[in-house]
């Protein structure tokens, strides 16, 4: 192998977040402020209900930000206290987790990622931002870009899955949609990229457990989506809860200073995750709250998010003792004030009822986008005998069975606060609206789902479902569902996980369908009717049995408020599924972690890599998804056979719709570097494009491969390298694409 050429340090050229005018105004303000007023800006508190304690803190300038106040009237009341009651009239920054919609609920992030549609993701992020801003919220704690390679981890639902490139693309789209072309764009929000960094690699998929990642894994896999968000101009970064290589992320100077600010040139501020500064003591890292405050501050946490008491109240004593200097405090406060100025909060601190009415009037258009987003997120996993789309002339008696059939809350997924349940279209309602009198629709839940241990968020997300059925009712409902199924031309099984079975503090040790759903499915299939499995979930579930016994499987994720309308369109062919898996779907939980971007072994046949009782291959590969049409991807061309390190080459393919209906395909490009200073993954995604094609229509799709795609962080040189080597290129419709070419880099 030839010597590796050191690539220039990876400077993402983070754009300047603040205008010169903003910075001048910030410094003028900072010069006037007392130390205590400056320190106040570093505190953020949870607030669900009105409290006199909070009012006093706001008036005294002891808070810079509040999160979770949802009522626009209360937001304005507090803002009046801040602006009119405090000495310099510094507005509060109201934050909330606007994760996949505010009033209008879109598919959960893992579903949006499955659309592989940057433009759509940018649009829905912009809609969510406009609705939240109209309510007085100026800051969202999204996007989450944590790479998730262990689906036991509940928060897999909040990100874009296992892949660095897809996560980076989604992060860019979400930041652009949320913030607009620059921070301070009207009707948009300040975005937060979280949780910096490595949270998705927590051991055993247990939430908040330690993550141990090599420098190469960090630089090549876990950090790139954050870097992409910084490059897209994200205005805030949230530090993670867990230990990263024995140093909690919230006290991790290497992450927060050396990488984020030093290597990437990030100029915005860092907020801790909730109570993460206080928790430096529980981690066994800081000796007490004061030590925790000083170490988080020194590590680079500007603002502390806390539920009850901020550890940062100890910073005053630390300054008095000389442990922290006033210029250090100024440096921490500056980007927070600059953000408030740049967001326009000093000029327009209050939410405007006229603006709120204007945004509310767009609700029908937003719901339409939500339906389109749900359709574009859906992934068709199996379709034996082209059972889907259903045929109205044959499928006249339909049984919709399963706990997700009527789900009004669970169809939305986690992180939903401001939505009106009346706006939700359930699957049963969507089908009824589509079919009218043309078909008989019978609906039964069959089984009930319930978490064994209650969710710690039960009170926040206000679980509204019916009480647990007793044994007699459960048996009756089960038999009733089977009777309905037995009387139908086709059975649609709506199964999955309740929204509190996924998300934060919702890890699972199994991927089995929860509750009695597997038994229900097996009994329904035994009736011998055509069965469609409609899934609502946020992690891969154990479909090994379903994949051999159920002819059609359609993954909807948690599709959001228009999920029922989208499901009906997809089931009856008014929309064709075109989504693709954002993660590798394992055969069973014992294969975890299973991801396509693993390194090769010494054995090219992969014989050694398999389990003796199970292949090492997935049930469905990353990037996989079927369509109601068929496609051919041909004619892979590279613009040159050889290039010099630092140059770029172009790759192109022709994709053709060879089927009978207009449909979408996601063309994906993967590479492999054959040799180098370090082993490289078997395949890595380095480009994709979703295209819509009419029958017989062809399109040329082009990709560029240059230093950004071809360089990597080498464990041998401890640096970013762009090496002389042979590269394989594959282009196709999932991570097992066969159409290939090679080129040399010199
Ligand atoms: C979560 C964050 C979230 C914050 C505020 C934390 O528990 O980890 O993702 O933004 O709460 O809701």
XYZ file of C-alpha atoms and ligand atoms in Angstrom:
758
model
C 0.000 0.000 0.000
C 1.254 3.483 -0.683
C 1.919 6.013 2.027
C -1.069 7.833 3.340
C -1.422 11.464 2.466
C -2.412 13.539 5.463
C -5.596 15.406 4.698
C -5.955 18.946 5.943
C -7.600 19.182 9.380
C -11.352 18.962 8.958
C -12.488 22.566 9.076
C -16.218 22.620 8.348
C -16.050 26.396 7.899
C -18.812 26.888 10.453
C -20.748 29.887 9.193
C -20.834 32.997 11.358
C -24.076 32.639 13.284
C -24.257 36.266 14.376
C -24.178 39.415 12.257
C -21.656 42.168 13.112
C -24.568 44.356 14.246
C -25.724 41.625 16.642
C -22.243 41.271 18.082
C -21.872 45.040 18.579
C -25.223 45.207 20.347
C -24.292 42.210 22.478
C -21.061 43.774 23.653
C -22.728 47.097 24.441
C -25.244 45.247 26.618
C -22.644 43.048 28.251
C -20.636 46.093 29.338
C -23.611 47.410 31.319
C -24.541 44.176 33.076
C -23.586 43.249 36.624
C -21.923 39.916 37.315
C -25.129 38.519 38.814
C -27.133 39.609 35.803
C -24.657 37.882 33.541
C -24.792 34.717 35.623
C -28.585 34.788 35.470
C -28.445 34.359 31.705
C -26.720 31.000 32.174
C -29.688 29.428 33.970
C -32.584 27.605 32.415
C -35.415 25.973 34.379
C -38.287 23.587 33.646
C -41.671 25.150 34.169
C -44.984 23.465 33.598
C -47.156 25.527 35.929
C -47.294 29.111 37.048
C -45.106 29.708 40.120
C -44.317 32.775 42.181
C -40.750 31.532 42.675
C -40.209 31.647 38.946
C -41.794 35.097 38.640
C -39.360 36.476 41.199
C -36.371 34.904 39.442
C -37.461 36.344 36.101
C -37.917 39.827 37.564
C -34.553 39.645 39.273
C -32.799 38.617 36.071
C -31.836 35.210 37.483
C -33.056 33.207 34.498
C -32.039 33.316 30.879
C -34.442 30.711 29.607
C -37.459 28.654 30.547
C -38.560 25.419 28.958
C -41.908 23.722 28.646
C -44.210 26.684 29.232
C -46.716 25.821 26.536
C -49.492 28.361 26.939
C -48.867 31.462 24.775
C -50.666 33.661 27.316
C -48.373 32.470 30.094
C -45.356 32.889 27.827
C -46.296 36.497 27.202
C -46.966 37.123 30.891
C -43.509 35.876 31.838
C -41.954 37.759 28.959
C -43.548 40.997 30.176
C -41.993 40.337 33.589
C -38.588 39.863 31.996
C -38.740 42.752 29.565
C -40.496 45.312 31.736
C -39.510 44.086 35.186
C -35.773 43.454 34.875
C -33.117 46.173 34.696
C -31.989 45.717 31.076
C -35.186 44.228 29.760
C -33.468 41.079 28.511
C -36.130 38.777 27.068
C -36.413 35.148 28.096
C -35.678 32.451 25.569
C -38.638 30.037 25.676
C -37.626 26.521 24.724
C -39.544 23.325 24.044
C -39.017 19.960 22.421
C -40.628 20.601 19.048
C -39.366 17.290 17.730
C -41.733 16.306 14.917
C -44.292 19.055 14.862
C -45.992 21.461 17.201
C -49.714 21.763 16.462
C -49.453 19.643 13.324
C -47.764 16.333 14.104
C -45.551 14.803 11.426
C -43.972 11.332 11.457
C -41.377 10.738 14.182
C -37.773 11.513 13.174
C -36.883 7.895 12.369
C -39.869 7.931 9.973
C -38.861 11.233 8.417
C -35.373 9.783 7.922
C -36.950 6.766 6.197
C -38.275 9.148 3.550
C -34.686 9.903 2.496
C -36.235 13.156 1.326
C -34.208 16.192 2.360
C -36.618 18.699 0.858
C -39.657 17.263 2.613
C -37.827 17.125 5.939
C -36.790 20.757 5.554
C -40.397 21.743 4.770
C -41.958 19.992 7.746
C -39.284 21.395 10.063
C -40.168 24.882 8.816
C -43.882 24.284 9.430
C -43.216 23.033 12.953
C -41.058 26.089 13.589
C -43.689 28.524 12.340
C -46.401 26.986 14.521
C -44.211 27.008 17.636
C -42.945 30.536 17.055
C -46.515 31.780 16.754
C -47.059 30.452 20.293
C -44.058 32.390 21.631
C -41.576 29.505 21.603
C -38.262 30.576 20.085
C -36.105 27.511 20.662
C -36.482 23.811 19.956
C -34.339 20.998 21.311
C -34.063 19.259 17.963
C -32.663 17.698 15.847
C -31.374 14.663 17.698
C -28.634 13.191 15.527
C -27.384 10.396 17.764
C -26.325 7.384 15.719
C -28.338 4.380 16.939
C -26.969 0.911 16.253
C -28.742 -0.766 19.120
C -32.518 -0.770 18.680
C -33.072 -1.757 22.275
C -32.291 1.902 22.950
C -35.647 3.696 22.989
C -34.363 6.948 21.586
C -33.605 5.352 18.224
C -37.022 6.794 17.307
C -35.769 10.375 17.720
C -32.901 10.231 15.241
C -32.100 9.075 11.731
C -30.836 5.587 12.565
C -27.501 3.845 12.171
C -25.727 5.767 9.447
C -23.494 8.829 9.697
C -24.183 10.100 6.169
C -27.976 9.803 6.402
C -27.971 11.360 9.875
C -25.837 14.231 8.585
C -28.168 14.812 5.637
C -31.219 14.825 7.897
C -29.475 17.087 10.425
C -28.724 19.608 7.696
C -32.306 19.539 6.415
C -33.748 19.899 9.919
C -31.467 22.766 10.890
C -32.235 24.603 7.644
C -35.951 24.054 8.033
C -36.008 25.016 11.699
C -33.806 28.087 11.543
C -34.298 29.185 7.944
C -31.372 30.321 5.813
C -29.927 32.210 8.810
C -30.635 32.391 12.520
C -33.257 35.065 13.069
C -35.352 34.275 9.993
C -38.946 35.327 10.811
C -41.321 32.526 11.871
C -38.484 30.129 12.578
C -36.749 28.862 15.708
C -33.326 28.402 17.157
C -32.407 24.720 16.604
C -30.383 22.488 18.953
C -28.317 19.603 17.784
C -28.227 16.937 20.488
C -26.991 14.988 22.432
C -23.333 15.802 22.060
C -21.987 13.100 21.766
C -22.139 9.322 21.690
C -25.449 8.957 23.554
C -26.756 6.356 21.079
C -23.862 4.044 21.923
C -24.893 3.557 25.541
C -23.992 0.045 26.684
C -26.654 -2.605 26.178
C -29.018 -0.029 24.713
C -29.822 1.034 28.288
C -30.732 4.698 28.375
C -28.062 6.967 29.866
C -25.592 4.117 30.371
C -21.929 4.741 29.605
C -20.664 4.904 26.030
C -17.193 3.741 25.117
C -16.171 4.731 21.623
C -12.804 4.802 19.911
C -11.542 8.035 18.395
C -12.082 6.496 14.958
C -15.720 5.613 15.727
C -16.290 9.083 17.079
C -14.715 10.936 14.157
C -16.013 8.669 11.410
C -19.472 7.732 12.681
C -20.793 9.518 15.760
C -19.519 13.085 15.252
C -20.169 13.747 11.529
C -23.909 14.470 11.945
C -23.077 17.075 14.603
C -20.435 18.523 12.354
C -23.011 18.734 9.545
C -25.407 20.608 11.826
C -22.646 23.034 12.793
C -21.846 23.513 9.133
C -25.521 24.242 8.498
C -25.344 27.022 11.098
C -27.066 25.403 14.068
C -27.324 27.946 16.878
C -27.189 25.669 19.919
C -25.753 22.327 20.951
C -26.988 20.150 23.831
C -24.474 18.132 25.802
C -25.372 14.507 26.495
C -26.067 12.830 29.826
C -23.804 9.825 29.732
C -20.154 9.079 30.377
C -18.150 9.149 27.179
C -14.985 7.123 27.647
C -15.180 7.765 31.403
C -15.704 11.519 31.153
C -19.358 12.623 31.284
C -20.248 14.468 28.087
C -21.437 17.453 30.119
C -18.037 17.797 31.754
C -16.107 16.788 28.662
C -13.741 19.533 27.667
C -12.371 17.575 24.727
C -15.840 17.342 23.181
C -17.141 20.777 24.027
C -14.008 22.822 23.472
C -11.390 20.935 21.457
C -13.734 19.384 18.906
C -16.790 21.624 18.828
C -15.177 25.025 19.098
C -11.587 24.244 18.196
C -11.808 21.788 15.325
C -15.158 22.887 13.937
C -15.158 26.600 14.775
C -18.620 26.555 16.387
C -19.612 29.998 17.680
C -23.020 29.412 19.294
C -23.753 28.270 22.822
C -23.983 24.893 24.556
C -26.884 23.957 26.828
C -26.638 20.978 29.142
C -29.225 18.242 29.027
C -31.720 18.389 31.853
C -29.968 18.251 35.255
C -26.851 16.927 33.543
C -24.657 19.406 35.447
C -26.106 18.394 38.810
C -25.711 14.788 37.682
C -21.942 15.123 37.362
C -22.023 14.334 41.088
C -24.131 11.168 40.643
C -21.737 10.053 37.913
C -18.952 10.014 40.504
C -17.144 12.697 38.528
C -17.661 15.900 40.507
C -17.291 16.028 44.284
C -20.314 18.260 44.896
C -22.695 20.628 43.088
C -20.217 23.453 43.155
C -17.474 21.316 41.670
C -20.006 20.119 39.087
C -20.888 23.687 38.126
C -17.276 24.771 37.773
C -16.264 21.717 35.767
C -19.228 21.869 33.393
C -18.652 25.571 32.919
C -14.931 25.148 32.281
C -15.646 22.259 29.935
C -17.792 24.576 27.828
C -21.428 24.355 28.948
C -22.798 27.905 28.621
C -26.334 27.344 29.866
C -27.507 24.828 32.413
C -30.881 23.150 31.953
C -32.319 22.035 35.296
C -35.653 20.882 36.673
C -35.533 22.470 40.127
C -32.288 24.142 41.189
C -29.419 25.181 38.963
C -25.969 23.997 40.027
C -24.825 27.170 38.259
C -26.034 29.185 41.267
C -22.618 28.162 42.664
C -20.768 30.004 39.912
C -20.920 33.320 41.797
C -18.872 31.859 44.671
C -16.448 30.350 42.159
C -15.876 33.770 40.588
C -15.457 35.368 44.013
C -12.816 32.769 44.880
C -11.005 33.356 41.594
C -11.722 29.864 40.216
C -13.520 31.443 37.244
C -12.684 34.862 35.799
C -15.119 37.536 34.690
C -13.841 37.357 31.089
C -14.684 33.640 31.159
C -18.196 34.499 32.297
C -18.468 37.132 29.557
C -17.394 34.602 26.969
C -20.087 32.194 28.158
C -22.868 34.794 28.246
C -21.993 36.477 24.940
C -23.416 33.843 22.537
C -26.591 33.546 24.640
C -27.277 37.282 24.455
C -26.252 37.378 20.814
C -28.714 34.576 20.084
C -31.552 36.483 21.727
C -30.666 39.584 19.718
C -30.231 37.686 16.457
C -33.565 35.924 16.981
C -35.249 39.323 17.161
C -36.426 38.828 20.741
C -35.308 42.286 21.870
C -37.308 43.918 19.094
C -40.327 41.559 19.182
C -40.358 39.810 22.555
C -44.062 38.888 22.591
C -46.029 36.491 20.512
C -48.391 38.280 18.216
C -52.031 37.086 18.182
C -52.468 38.278 14.583
C -49.478 36.183 13.531
C -50.842 33.228 15.488
C -54.145 33.551 13.601
C -52.297 33.768 10.289
C -50.362 30.569 11.036
C -53.484 28.838 12.379
C -55.230 29.611 9.089
C -52.583 27.519 7.344
C -53.562 24.440 9.372
C -55.247 22.638 6.444
C -52.128 23.061 4.303
C -49.977 21.851 7.201
C -52.171 18.774 7.642
C -51.786 18.094 3.943
C -47.988 18.199 4.361
C -48.345 15.844 7.321
C -50.226 13.342 5.171
C -47.640 13.571 2.404
C -44.833 13.178 4.944
C -46.491 10.069 6.388
C -46.880 8.576 2.910
C -43.285 9.356 1.983
C -41.963 7.874 5.241
C -43.691 4.515 4.858
C -41.522 1.505 3.972
C -42.948 -1.543 2.221
C -41.081 -4.503 3.710
C -42.847 -7.383 2.009
C -45.474 -7.800 -0.685
C -45.862 -11.422 -1.726
C -48.123 -11.997 -4.701
C -48.549 -8.216 -5.008
C -51.242 -8.322 -2.324
C -50.789 -4.571 -1.965
C -52.242 -2.306 -3.114
C -55.597 -3.760 -2.164
C -58.209 -4.041 -4.853
C -61.565 -2.479 -4.081
C -63.345 -4.904 -6.381
C -61.953 -7.948 -4.547
C -61.392 -6.694 -1.039
C -64.887 -5.634 -0.179
C -65.078 -6.844 3.414
C -62.149 -5.556 5.414
C -61.263 -6.418 8.997
C -58.934 -3.948 10.695
C -57.564 -5.720 13.754
C -55.067 -4.706 16.395
C -54.339 -2.229 19.164
C -53.163 0.403 16.668
C -56.424 0.369 14.698
C -58.077 3.046 16.829
C -54.891 4.547 18.282
C -55.256 8.308 18.516
C -52.323 9.006 20.811
C -50.065 6.114 19.869
C -50.181 6.919 16.158
C -48.358 10.160 16.983
C -45.328 8.746 18.803
C -43.488 10.474 21.651
C -42.768 14.218 22.121
C -46.205 15.639 21.417
C -47.416 18.560 23.541
C -49.439 21.185 21.711
C -51.438 18.981 19.383
C -55.238 18.770 19.541
C -56.274 15.064 19.526
C -59.313 16.025 17.424
C -56.915 16.699 14.525
C -55.726 13.099 14.445
C -56.977 10.693 11.813
C -56.749 7.139 13.145
C -56.223 4.220 10.782
C -59.854 3.180 11.283
C -61.026 6.711 10.429
C -58.701 6.976 7.461
C -59.986 3.718 5.998
C -63.597 4.592 6.665
C -63.181 7.960 4.923
C -61.508 6.319 1.935
C -63.971 3.463 1.542
C -67.255 5.169 2.329
C -70.045 2.764 1.549
C -68.042 0.864 -1.065
C -66.720 -1.680 1.448
C -67.610 -3.108 4.833
C -65.051 -2.211 7.475
C -65.028 -4.063 10.803
C -62.617 -2.899 13.490
C -61.434 -4.513 16.732
C -58.351 -3.996 18.918
C -58.179 -7.697 19.837
C -55.507 -7.116 22.470
C -54.470 -4.287 24.734
C -50.943 -2.972 25.174
C -49.416 -1.781 28.407
C -45.881 -1.216 29.642
C -44.828 -3.517 32.475
C -43.113 -0.681 34.326
C -44.878 2.661 33.893
C -43.150 5.388 31.935
C -41.626 8.158 34.045
C -43.216 10.553 31.527
C -46.759 9.271 31.989
C -47.917 12.487 33.653
C -46.341 14.693 30.981
C -47.650 12.856 27.954
C -51.045 12.350 29.577
C -51.833 8.797 28.648
C -55.526 8.844 27.891
C -56.168 5.220 27.020
C -58.829 3.026 28.549
C -58.072 1.140 31.788
C -56.507 -2.289 31.563
C -58.950 -4.983 30.506
C -59.690 -7.738 32.963
C -59.155 -11.372 31.907
C -62.763 -11.902 30.795
C -62.784 -8.773 28.647
C -59.393 -9.622 27.169
C -60.580 -13.102 26.126
C -63.818 -11.673 24.711
C -62.038 -8.999 22.667
C -59.558 -11.527 21.308
C -62.287 -13.883 20.132
C -64.342 -10.998 18.756
C -61.357 -9.851 16.659
C -60.855 -13.363 15.289
C -64.531 -13.616 14.399
C -64.360 -10.344 12.467
C -61.205 -11.485 10.692
C -62.853 -14.757 9.767
C -65.637 -12.890 8.070
C -63.420 -10.672 5.898
C -61.880 -10.762 2.414
C -58.688 -9.255 3.767
C -57.347 -8.614 7.257
C -55.270 -5.555 8.079
C -53.362 -6.144 11.298
C -52.410 -2.821 12.904
C -49.704 -3.727 15.414
C -46.718 -2.095 17.035
C -45.574 -0.431 20.213
C -47.424 2.158 22.245
C -45.815 5.570 22.146
C -44.539 5.184 25.722
C -42.754 1.944 24.789
C -40.205 3.938 22.803
C -38.302 7.169 23.369
C -36.513 8.382 26.470
C -36.393 5.918 29.368
C -38.035 3.353 27.108
C -35.361 0.810 26.285
C -36.385 -2.832 25.854
C -34.465 -6.077 26.220
C -36.454 -7.741 23.437
C -37.702 -6.792 19.990
C -40.751 -9.068 20.171
C -44.117 -7.526 19.415
C -45.258 -6.477 22.890
C -48.148 -8.100 24.691
C -50.314 -10.660 22.959
C -49.796 -9.279 19.472
C -47.715 -12.171 18.142
C -50.381 -14.645 19.288
C -53.083 -12.500 17.707
C -51.137 -12.359 14.444
C -50.566 -16.112 14.365
C -54.218 -16.847 15.068
C -55.371 -14.400 12.393
C -52.968 -15.838 9.816
C -54.200 -19.363 10.672
C -57.630 -18.339 9.383
C -56.169 -18.481 5.882
C -57.197 -14.990 4.794
C -54.893 -12.566 2.988
C -53.228 -10.524 5.732
C -51.497 -7.147 5.628
C -49.350 -6.253 8.615
C -49.374 -2.499 9.231
C -46.709 -1.543 11.740
C -46.551 1.499 13.999
C -43.301 1.556 15.912
C -39.939 3.283 16.083
C -37.475 0.404 16.289
C -37.109 -2.826 14.315
C -39.316 -5.529 15.810
C -38.915 -9.276 15.563
C -40.570 -10.076 12.228
C -38.882 -13.408 11.585
C -42.201 -15.261 11.813
C -44.204 -12.553 10.058
C -41.730 -12.460 7.193
C -42.465 -16.065 6.309
C -46.185 -16.156 7.108
C -47.676 -12.719 6.431
C -47.741 -11.805 2.738
C -47.603 -8.003 3.060
C -45.817 -5.857 5.660
C -46.000 -2.068 5.567
C -43.960 -0.055 8.072
C -45.666 3.243 8.918
C -43.523 4.228 11.936
C -45.499 6.601 14.141
C -46.888 8.446 11.131
C -48.353 11.463 12.946
C -51.722 13.149 12.902
C -52.572 12.265 9.306
C -51.288 8.722 9.671
C -54.705 7.160 9.136
C -55.308 9.075 5.906
C -51.832 8.171 4.668
C -52.333 4.500 5.571
C -55.562 4.383 3.574
C -53.900 5.963 0.537
C -50.985 3.554 0.723
C -53.124 0.453 1.255
C -55.337 1.235 -1.728
C -52.615 2.458 -4.051
C -53.398 6.157 -4.089
C -49.823 6.539 -2.893
C -46.941 4.157 -3.576
C -44.503 3.481 -0.739
C -41.014 4.762 -1.494
C -39.373 4.993 1.927
C -36.231 3.046 2.817
C -34.986 1.633 6.098
C -32.682 3.992 8.001
C -31.275 1.016 9.897
C -30.433 -2.637 9.377
C -33.373 -4.791 10.463
C -32.053 -7.753 12.487
C -33.524 -11.231 12.449
C -33.501 -11.318 16.217
C -32.308 -9.379 19.220
C -29.248 -11.586 19.686
C -27.659 -10.168 16.520
C -27.472 -6.669 17.970
C -25.508 -4.581 17.189
C -26.014 -5.296 13.499
C -25.220 -2.575 10.961
C -24.106 -2.589 7.376
C -21.005 -0.431 7.846
C -18.995 -3.056 9.733
C -15.389 -3.829 8.899
C -14.530 -6.899 6.863
C -13.170 -9.973 8.616
C -10.239 -12.155 7.589
C -12.689 -14.496 5.892
C -14.213 -13.133 2.671
C -16.955 -15.771 2.725
C -18.142 -14.354 6.047
C -18.447 -17.942 7.285
C -16.707 -17.116 10.559
C -18.858 -14.114 11.177
C -22.119 -16.003 11.356
C -23.679 -17.552 14.438
C -23.904 -21.322 14.181
C -27.652 -21.067 14.708
C -28.298 -17.952 12.643
C -26.765 -16.181 9.655
C -25.112 -12.849 10.342
C -27.199 -11.275 7.600
C -30.156 -9.048 8.466
C -33.809 -9.706 7.854
C -33.877 -6.508 5.756
C -30.775 -4.520 4.848
C -30.179 -0.844 5.491
C -31.696 1.270 2.724
C -34.250 -1.420 1.855
C -37.835 -0.815 0.836
C -40.143 -2.142 -1.873
C -42.511 -0.279 -4.137
C -45.729 -0.924 -6.049
C -43.600 -0.498 -9.147
C -40.275 -2.024 -10.213
C -37.069 -0.249 -11.169
C -33.864 -0.907 -13.025
C -30.643 0.850 -12.091
C -28.077 0.552 -14.873
C -25.171 2.183 -16.630
C -22.931 3.134 -13.715
C -20.295 5.530 -15.036
C -17.400 7.246 -13.357
C -16.061 10.449 -14.873
C -12.477 9.137 -14.629
C -10.746 5.910 -13.632
C -8.080 7.636 -11.545
C -7.911 10.762 -9.433
C -5.412 12.537 -7.234
C -6.150 12.877 -3.528
C -7.999 16.161 -3.159
C -9.735 15.927 -6.537
C -13.333 14.876 -7.138
C -14.956 12.530 -9.589
C -18.534 12.203 -10.746
C -20.580 9.006 -10.738
C -23.821 8.602 -12.633
C -26.445 5.898 -13.114
C -29.650 5.591 -15.044
C -32.749 4.639 -13.089
C -35.870 3.524 -14.911
C -39.378 2.768 -13.708
C -39.999 -0.631 -15.288
C -43.380 -1.186 -13.677
C -46.901 -0.012 -14.276
C -47.391 2.809 -11.752
C -45.761 6.124 -10.980
C -43.565 5.568 -7.946
C -40.475 6.700 -6.090
C -37.085 5.094 -5.790
C -34.151 6.123 -3.609
C -30.930 5.641 -5.527
C -28.061 5.047 -3.111
C -24.299 5.154 -3.591
C -21.916 3.209 -1.363
C -18.119 3.041 -1.350
C -15.374 0.879 0.108
C -11.689 1.747 0.349
C -9.838 -1.491 -0.325
C -6.639 -0.792 1.597
C -5.131 1.975 3.650
C -3.544 2.917 6.938
C -6.624 1.483 8.680
C -9.348 -1.017 7.754
C -12.410 0.636 6.320
C -16.080 -0.427 6.549
C -17.317 -2.986 4.041
C -19.598 -0.269 2.671
C -20.379 3.333 3.468
C -23.244 5.421 2.136
C -21.881 8.498 0.379
C -24.787 9.760 -1.693
C -28.512 9.300 -2.278
C -31.366 10.806 -4.195
C -35.084 10.100 -4.103
C -36.679 10.308 -7.532
C -40.270 10.035 -8.756
C -40.717 8.285 -12.088
C -43.715 7.567 -14.290
C -43.910 4.114 -15.912
C -41.067 3.741 -18.452
C -39.563 7.066 -17.399
C -35.749 7.152 -17.028
C -33.589 9.553 -15.154
C -29.845 9.996 -14.803
C -28.813 10.439 -11.182
C -25.420 12.010 -10.477
C -23.178 11.920 -7.447
C -19.872 13.550 -6.570
C -17.056 11.810 -4.710
C -14.323 14.076 -3.406
C -12.200 14.638 -0.320
C -15.255 15.043 1.921
C -16.499 11.566 0.962
C -13.138 9.817 0.571
C -11.227 10.979 3.637
C -11.555 9.470 7.090
C -10.000 9.603 10.540
C -7.310 6.945 10.789
C -6.530 5.127 14.019
C -3.013 4.531 12.683
C -2.103 8.163 12.086
C -4.517 9.731 14.597
C -5.533 12.196 11.944
C -7.884 12.779 9.052
C -6.416 11.117 5.952
C -7.258 10.961 2.274
C -5.283 8.006 1.005
C -4.017 6.477 -2.175
C -6.060 3.309 -2.663
C -8.502 1.412 -4.800
C -12.127 2.260 -4.162
C -15.214 0.202 -4.940
C -18.433 2.001 -5.755
C -21.880 0.420 -5.675
C -25.084 2.100 -6.728
C -28.504 0.606 -6.214
C -31.607 0.563 -4.102
C -30.274 -0.682 -0.763
C -27.008 -1.425 1.036
C -26.692 -4.737 -0.848
C -26.600 -2.990 -4.243
C -24.760 -5.095 -6.829
C -24.019 -2.666 -9.676
C -20.385 -1.718 -9.148
C -17.308 0.043 -10.483
C -13.841 0.822 -9.169
C -11.450 3.756 -9.314
C -7.970 4.525 -8.098
C -6.922 7.430 -5.963
C -3.258 8.343 -6.226
C -33.836 14.905 27.084
C -33.600 15.973 26.045
C -34.709 16.988 26.100
C -34.798 17.551 27.499
C -35.881 18.600 27.652
C -34.094 15.500 28.448
O -34.442 14.524 29.369
O -32.722 14.035 27.116
O -33.525 15.393 24.773
O -34.502 17.989 25.151
O -35.071 16.503 28.408
O -37.116 18.056 27.465
